[in-house]
């Protein structure tokens, strides 16, 4: 079984293209075994802790089902179930949990938290999401793209909307590592951090990747293979930013016209949850305040034939399983 040299999974910047490919190959193998009903409980007796300072349907379920398939036990710590950073320092929490568990997942705030958990715990630590990076999501995205197109090589991925945070950052890093074409399409103030862009350009110079940053929707999406978007307001941001984001990003909504310009071969991807209709409390509230019945993507696209968002969501579990198996 493929094993990562570093027994941790904190950000894609830490991995080589060969290691990312190894994780994708392992995920594909484990997915095939699950579909065929072939048991792979290779880690029976292992125990893992799931620390969620930010809740998530997909991430929690993906880790718990993956752990169960691998024969492991898991303990879920929600925002009220841990004293991490409150009554107990990150370092002290890490050293306690490292004595009890074989691996630790963290989903929450600053990247430094997951880095410190890894530094002090002495066991594998996995980044389920931080403000800066979301590497497990991008692994799932890349497995889905590879399944659909057969390869990642030369794929043109266009990220529409706010590219300053974990998804824009991680997709840019991943595309740079894997020799893909990454396009951030948004107003300039929503482009990724210049320092990270420079780091990714250095990687791209070695892998043949192409990085583009534009405000021109037509130029960005024409000939794209993947149109990708995410919610316009990240978890933990105040409600008052909605008005600004809607005003700035409405021209970057993924519509049927955007998909038409991309072409019939293009697919639509979204890491979820998505505000594509009024079937959520937040969606209804935004409609009442601002009169928009969808935000980053229209319901027509989300439910349309080019959408592969639920293939992508399923692959969270298969790739997370590979990450745990490759580090334990």
CSV table of C-alpha atoms in Angstrom, one decimal:
chain,number,residue,atom,x,y,z
A,1,UNK,CA,0.0,0.0,0.0
A,2,UNK,CA,1.2,3.5,-0.9
A,3,UNK,CA,2.6,5.4,2.1
A,4,UNK,CA,3.4,9.1,2.5
A,5,UNK,CA,7.0,9.7,3.7
A,6,UNK,CA,5.7,12.4,6.1
A,7,UNK,CA,3.1,10.9,8.3
A,8,UNK,CA,0.8,13.9,8.1
A,9,UNK,CA,-1.5,15.7,5.7
A,10,UNK,CA,-1.6,19.4,6.4
A,11,UNK,CA,-1.4,21.1,3.0
A,12,UNK,CA,-0.7,20.2,-0.6
A,13,UNK,CA,2.4,22.4,-0.6
A,14,UNK,CA,4.0,19.7,1.5
A,15,UNK,CA,3.6,17.0,-1.1
A,16,UNK,CA,5.3,16.2,-4.4
A,17,UNK,CA,3.3,15.6,-7.6
A,18,UNK,CA,4.2,11.9,-7.3
A,19,UNK,CA,2.8,11.7,-3.7
A,20,UNK,CA,-0.4,13.4,-4.8
A,21,UNK,CA,-0.7,10.9,-7.6
A,22,UNK,CA,0.0,8.0,-5.2
A,23,UNK,CA,-2.9,9.2,-3.0
A,24,UNK,CA,-5.2,9.4,-5.9
A,25,UNK,CA,-4.2,5.9,-7.1
A,26,UNK,CA,-4.8,4.6,-3.6
A,27,UNK,CA,-8.1,6.3,-3.3
A,28,UNK,CA,-9.2,4.8,-6.7
A,29,UNK,CA,-8.2,1.3,-5.5
A,30,UNK,CA,-10.0,1.7,-2.2
A,31,UNK,CA,-13.1,3.0,-4.0
A,32,UNK,CA,-13.1,0.0,-6.3
A,33,UNK,CA,-12.8,-2.4,-3.4
A,34,UNK,CA,-15.7,-0.7,-1.6
A,35,UNK,CA,-17.9,-0.8,-4.7
A,36,UNK,CA,-17.0,-4.5,-5.1
A,37,UNK,CA,-17.8,-5.3,-1.5
A,38,UNK,CA,-14.2,-6.3,-0.8
A,39,UNK,CA,-13.3,-5.7,2.9
A,40,UNK,CA,-10.3,-3.6,3.7
A,41,UNK,CA,-10.3,-3.3,7.5
A,42,UNK,CA,-6.5,-3.1,7.6
A,43,UNK,CA,-6.4,-0.8,10.6
A,44,UNK,CA,-8.6,-2.6,13.1
A,45,UNK,CA,-7.8,-1.5,16.7
A,46,UNK,CA,-6.7,2.0,15.6
A,47,UNK,CA,-8.4,5.0,17.2
A,48,UNK,CA,-8.7,8.5,15.7
A,49,UNK,CA,-10.0,11.8,17.1
A,50,UNK,CA,-12.0,14.2,14.9
A,51,UNK,CA,-11.8,17.8,16.2
A,52,UNK,CA,-14.4,20.0,14.6
A,53,UNK,CA,-14.3,23.7,15.6
A,54,UNK,CA,-16.3,24.3,12.4
A,55,UNK,CA,-19.0,21.7,11.7
A,56,UNK,CA,-19.5,20.0,8.3
A,57,UNK,CA,-21.8,17.3,7.0
A,58,UNK,CA,-19.4,16.0,4.3
A,59,UNK,CA,-16.1,16.1,6.2
A,60,UNK,CA,-17.5,14.4,9.3
A,61,UNK,CA,-19.3,11.7,7.4
A,62,UNK,CA,-16.4,11.1,5.1
A,63,UNK,CA,-14.0,10.6,8.0
A,64,UNK,CA,-16.4,8.5,10.0
A,65,UNK,CA,-17.4,6.2,7.2
A,66,UNK,CA,-13.8,5.9,5.9
A,67,UNK,CA,-12.6,5.1,9.5
A,68,UNK,CA,-15.3,2.4,9.8
A,69,UNK,CA,-14.4,0.9,6.5
A,70,UNK,CA,-10.7,0.7,7.6
A,71,UNK,CA,-11.7,-1.0,10.9
A,72,UNK,CA,-10.9,2.0,13.1
A,73,UNK,CA,-12.8,3.6,15.9
A,74,UNK,CA,-13.3,7.4,16.0
A,75,UNK,CA,-14.2,10.0,18.6
A,76,UNK,CA,-15.9,13.1,17.4
A,77,UNK,CA,-15.2,16.4,19.3
A,78,UNK,CA,-17.6,19.2,18.3
A,79,UNK,CA,-17.0,22.9,19.1
A,80,UNK,CA,-18.4,22.3,22.6
A,81,UNK,CA,-16.6,19.0,23.2
A,82,UNK,CA,-13.0,20.2,23.4
A,83,UNK,CA,-11.1,22.8,25.4
A,84,UNK,CA,-8.6,23.3,22.6
A,85,UNK,CA,-7.2,26.8,22.7
A,86,UNK,CA,-9.6,27.8,25.5
A,87,UNK,CA,-8.8,26.2,28.8
A,88,UNK,CA,-6.0,24.2,27.3
A,89,UNK,CA,-3.3,25.2,24.9
A,90,UNK,CA,-2.9,23.6,21.4
A,91,UNK,CA,0.4,22.1,22.5
A,92,UNK,CA,-1.0,20.5,25.7
A,93,UNK,CA,-4.1,19.2,23.8
A,94,UNK,CA,-1.9,17.7,21.2
A,95,UNK,CA,0.3,15.9,23.7
A,96,UNK,CA,-2.7,14.5,25.5
A,97,UNK,CA,-4.5,13.3,22.4
A,98,UNK,CA,-1.3,11.9,21.0
A,99,UNK,CA,-1.1,9.6,24.0
A,100,UNK,CA,-4.6,8.3,23.4
A,101,UNK,CA,-5.2,8.3,19.6
A,102,UNK,CA,-3.4,6.9,16.6
A,103,UNK,CA,-4.4,9.9,14.4
A,104,UNK,CA,-6.1,13.3,14.7
A,105,UNK,CA,-8.2,15.2,12.2
A,106,UNK,CA,-8.7,19.0,12.7
A,107,UNK,CA,-11.3,21.2,11.0
A,108,UNK,CA,-11.4,24.8,12.1
A,109,UNK,CA,-9.5,28.1,12.0
A,110,UNK,CA,-5.9,29.1,11.4
A,111,UNK,CA,-3.4,26.8,9.6
A,112,UNK,CA,-1.0,27.2,12.5
A,113,UNK,CA,-3.4,25.2,14.8
A,114,UNK,CA,-3.2,22.1,12.6
A,115,UNK,CA,0.6,22.6,12.2
A,116,UNK,CA,1.0,22.7,16.0
A,117,UNK,CA,-1.2,19.7,16.5
A,118,UNK,CA,1.1,17.8,14.2
A,119,UNK,CA,4.2,19.2,15.8
A,120,UNK,CA,3.3,18.2,19.4
A,121,UNK,CA,1.0,15.2,19.1
A,122,UNK,CA,3.5,12.6,17.7
A,123,UNK,CA,0.8,11.0,15.6
A,124,UNK,CA,-0.5,11.6,12.1
A,125,UNK,CA,-2.6,14.8,11.8
A,126,UNK,CA,-5.0,15.5,8.9
A,127,UNK,CA,-6.3,18.9,7.8
A,128,UNK,CA,-10.1,18.7,7.4
A,129,UNK,CA,-10.2,22.5,6.7
A,130,UNK,CA,-8.4,25.6,7.9
A,131,UNK,CA,-8.9,29.2,6.9
A,132,UNK,CA,-5.9,28.9,4.5
A,133,UNK,CA,-6.2,25.4,3.0
A,134,UNK,CA,-8.6,22.6,2.3
A,135,UNK,CA,-6.4,19.8,1.0
A,136,UNK,CA,-8.8,16.8,1.4
A,137,UNK,CA,-11.4,18.6,-0.7
A,138,UNK,CA,-8.9,19.1,-3.6
A,139,UNK,CA,-7.9,15.5,-3.5
A,140,UNK,CA,-11.5,14.6,-4.0
A,141,UNK,CA,-11.8,17.2,-6.8
A,142,UNK,CA,-8.8,15.8,-8.6
A,143,UNK,CA,-10.0,12.2,-8.3
A,144,UNK,CA,-13.4,13.3,-9.8
A,145,UNK,CA,-11.7,15.2,-12.6
A,146,UNK,CA,-9.4,12.2,-13.4
A,147,UNK,CA,-12.4,9.8,-13.4
A,148,UNK,CA,-14.3,12.1,-15.8
A,149,UNK,CA,-11.5,13.1,-18.2
A,150,UNK,CA,-9.1,10.2,-17.7
A,151,UNK,CA,-6.2,12.5,-16.7
A,152,UNK,CA,-5.3,15.7,-14.9
A,153,UNK,CA,-2.7,16.7,-17.5
A,154,UNK,CA,-3.6,19.9,-19.3
A,155,UNK,CA,-7.0,20.3,-17.6
A,156,UNK,CA,-8.1,24.0,-17.6
A,157,UNK,CA,-9.8,24.6,-14.2
A,158,UNK,CA,-11.6,28.0,-13.8
A,159,UNK,CA,-12.4,29.1,-10.3
A,160,UNK,CA,-15.2,31.7,-10.2
A,161,UNK,CA,-15.7,34.0,-7.3
A,162,UNK,CA,-13.7,34.6,-4.1
A,163,UNK,CA,-10.4,32.9,-4.5
A,164,UNK,CA,-8.6,34.4,-1.5
A,165,UNK,CA,-9.3,31.6,1.0
A,166,UNK,CA,-8.9,27.9,1.5
A,167,UNK,CA,-10.6,26.6,-1.7
A,168,UNK,CA,-9.0,29.1,-4.1
A,169,UNK,CA,-5.6,28.6,-2.4
A,170,UNK,CA,-5.7,24.8,-2.4
A,171,UNK,CA,-7.0,24.5,-6.0
A,172,UNK,CA,-4.2,26.9,-7.2
A,173,UNK,CA,-1.6,24.9,-5.3
A,174,UNK,CA,-3.0,21.6,-6.5
A,175,UNK,CA,-3.1,22.7,-10.1
A,176,UNK,CA,0.4,24.0,-9.9
A,177,UNK,CA,1.7,20.7,-8.5
A,178,UNK,CA,-0.1,18.6,-11.1
A,179,UNK,CA,0.8,20.6,-14.2
A,180,UNK,CA,-2.8,21.9,-14.8
A,181,UNK,CA,-4.1,25.2,-16.0
A,182,UNK,CA,-5.6,27.3,-13.1
A,183,UNK,CA,-7.6,30.4,-13.8
A,184,UNK,CA,-8.9,32.6,-10.9
A,185,UNK,CA,-11.8,34.7,-12.3
A,186,UNK,CA,-13.0,37.4,-10.0
A,187,UNK,CA,-12.4,41.1,-9.2
A,188,UNK,CA,-8.8,41.7,-8.5
A,189,UNK,CA,-9.3,42.1,-4.7
A,190,UNK,CA,-10.6,38.6,-4.6
A,191,UNK,CA,-7.5,37.0,-6.2
A,192,UNK,CA,-5.2,34.8,-4.0
A,193,UNK,CA,-2.5,36.3,-1.8
A,194,UNK,CA,0.5,37.5,-4.0
A,195,UNK,CA,3.0,35.6,-1.8
A,196,UNK,CA,1.2,32.3,-2.4
A,197,UNK,CA,0.8,33.1,-6.1
A,198,UNK,CA,4.6,33.6,-6.3
A,199,UNK,CA,5.2,30.3,-4.6
A,200,UNK,CA,2.9,28.5,-7.0
A,201,UNK,CA,4.5,30.2,-10.0
A,202,UNK,CA,7.8,28.7,-8.9
A,203,UNK,CA,6.2,25.3,-8.7
A,204,UNK,CA,4.5,25.8,-12.0
A,205,UNK,CA,7.9,26.5,-13.6
A,206,UNK,CA,8.9,23.0,-12.8
A,207,UNK,CA,5.7,21.2,-13.6
A,208,UNK,CA,4.5,23.0,-16.7
A,209,UNK,CA,1.4,24.4,-15.0
A,210,UNK,CA,-0.2,27.6,-16.1
A,211,UNK,CA,-1.6,30.1,-13.6
A,212,UNK,CA,-3.9,32.9,-14.8
A,213,UNK,CA,-5.8,35.7,-12.9
A,214,UNK,CA,-8.5,37.7,-14.7
A,215,UNK,CA,-11.6,39.7,-14.2
A,216,UNK,CA,-12.9,38.8,-17.7
A,217,UNK,CA,-15.5,36.1,-17.5
A,218,UNK,CA,-15.7,35.4,-21.2
A,219,UNK,CA,-11.9,35.0,-21.6
A,220,UNK,CA,-11.7,32.8,-18.5
A,221,UNK,CA,-14.4,30.3,-19.2
A,222,UNK,CA,-14.1,29.9,-23.0
A,223,UNK,CA,-12.7,26.4,-23.6
A,224,UNK,CA,-12.6,25.5,-19.9
A,225,UNK,CA,-12.7,21.9,-18.8
A,226,UNK,CA,-13.9,22.6,-15.3
A,227,UNK,CA,-15.9,25.5,-14.0
A,228,UNK,CA,-15.6,25.5,-10.2
A,229,UNK,CA,-17.2,27.8,-7.6
A,230,UNK,CA,-17.8,28.0,-3.8
A,231,UNK,CA,-20.1,30.0,-1.5
A,232,UNK,CA,-19.3,33.7,-1.5
A,233,UNK,CA,-19.1,34.1,2.3
A,234,UNK,CA,-16.8,31.7,4.2
A,235,UNK,CA,-17.7,30.1,7.5
A,236,UNK,CA,-17.2,32.4,10.4
A,237,UNK,CA,-17.5,35.6,8.5
A,238,UNK,CA,-20.0,38.2,9.7
A,239,UNK,CA,-23.4,38.5,8.0
A,240,UNK,CA,-22.8,42.1,7.0
A,241,UNK,CA,-20.3,41.0,4.3
A,242,UNK,CA,-23.2,39.4,2.2
A,243,UNK,CA,-24.2,42.7,0.7
A,244,UNK,CA,-20.7,43.5,-0.5
A,245,UNK,CA,-20.0,40.0,-1.8
A,246,UNK,CA,-23.3,39.9,-3.7
A,247,UNK,CA,-22.6,43.3,-5.3
A,248,UNK,CA,-19.0,42.4,-6.2
A,249,UNK,CA,-19.5,38.8,-7.3
A,250,UNK,CA,-22.9,38.6,-9.0
A,251,UNK,CA,-21.2,39.0,-12.4
A,252,UNK,CA,-19.2,35.9,-11.6
A,253,UNK,CA,-22.2,33.6,-10.8
A,254,UNK,CA,-22.0,30.3,-12.8
A,255,UNK,CA,-25.0,30.4,-15.2
A,256,UNK,CA,-26.1,28.4,-18.2
A,257,UNK,CA,-24.5,31.1,-20.4
A,258,UNK,CA,-21.2,30.5,-18.6
A,259,UNK,CA,-21.4,26.8,-19.2
A,260,UNK,CA,-22.4,27.3,-22.8
A,261,UNK,CA,-19.3,29.4,-23.3
A,262,UNK,CA,-17.1,26.8,-21.7
A,263,UNK,CA,-18.5,24.2,-24.1
A,264,UNK,CA,-20.3,20.8,-23.9
A,265,UNK,CA,-17.2,19.0,-22.6
A,266,UNK,CA,-17.0,21.2,-19.5
A,267,UNK,CA,-18.2,20.1,-16.1
A,268,UNK,CA,-19.4,22.1,-13.1
A,269,UNK,CA,-18.0,21.4,-9.7
A,270,UNK,CA,-18.7,22.8,-6.2
A,271,UNK,CA,-17.3,21.8,-2.8
A,272,UNK,CA,-20.8,22.3,-1.2
A,273,UNK,CA,-22.9,23.4,0.5
A,274,UNK,CA,-24.3,25.5,-2.3
A,275,UNK,CA,-26.8,28.3,-2.4
A,276,UNK,CA,-28.4,27.4,-5.7
A,277,UNK,CA,-32.1,27.7,-4.6
A,278,UNK,CA,-34.3,28.9,-1.7
A,279,UNK,CA,-34.4,25.5,0.1
A,280,UNK,CA,-32.1,26.6,2.9
A,281,UNK,CA,-32.7,29.0,5.8
A,282,UNK,CA,-29.8,31.2,4.7
A,283,UNK,CA,-30.9,31.1,1.1
A,284,UNK,CA,-34.4,32.4,2.1
A,285,UNK,CA,-32.9,35.1,4.4
A,286,UNK,CA,-30.6,36.3,1.6
A,287,UNK,CA,-33.6,36.4,-0.8
A,288,UNK,CA,-35.7,38.4,1.7
A,289,UNK,CA,-32.8,40.9,2.2
A,290,UNK,CA,-31.3,41.2,-1.3
A,291,UNK,CA,-33.8,39.7,-3.7
A,292,UNK,CA,-31.5,37.1,-5.2
A,293,UNK,CA,-32.9,33.5,-5.5
A,294,UNK,CA,-29.5,31.9,-5.9
A,295,UNK,CA,-26.0,33.1,-5.4
A,296,UNK,CA,-22.7,31.5,-6.7
A,297,UNK,CA,-24.5,29.2,-9.2
A,298,UNK,CA,-28.0,29.0,-10.7
A,299,UNK,CA,-30.2,26.0,-9.9
A,300,UNK,CA,-30.3,25.2,-13.7
A,301,UNK,CA,-26.5,24.6,-13.7
A,302,UNK,CA,-26.4,22.9,-10.3
A,303,UNK,CA,-29.0,20.4,-11.3
A,304,UNK,CA,-28.0,20.2,-15.0
A,305,UNK,CA,-26.3,17.5,-17.0
A,306,UNK,CA,-22.8,19.1,-16.7
A,307,UNK,CA,-22.9,19.1,-12.9
A,308,UNK,CA,-20.8,16.4,-11.2
A,309,UNK,CA,-21.0,17.8,-7.6
A,310,UNK,CA,-22.3,14.6,-6.1
A,311,UNK,CA,-19.6,12.5,-7.6
A,312,UNK,CA,-17.2,15.0,-6.1
A,313,UNK,CA,-18.9,14.8,-2.7
A,314,UNK,CA,-18.8,11.0,-2.6
A,315,UNK,CA,-15.1,11.1,-3.4
A,316,UNK,CA,-14.4,13.0,-0.2
A,317,UNK,CA,-14.8,9.7,1.6
A,318,UNK,CA,-12.6,7.7,-0.8
A,319,UNK,CA,-9.7,10.2,-0.8
A,320,UNK,CA,-9.9,10.8,3.0
A,321,UNK,CA,-9.7,7.0,3.4
A,322,UNK,CA,-6.5,7.0,1.3
A,323,UNK,CA,-5.0,9.8,3.3
A,324,UNK,CA,-5.6,8.0,6.6
A,325,UNK,CA,-4.3,4.7,5.2
A,326,UNK,CA,-1.2,6.3,3.7
A,327,UNK,CA,-0.2,8.0,6.9
A,328,UNK,CA,-1.1,5.3,9.5
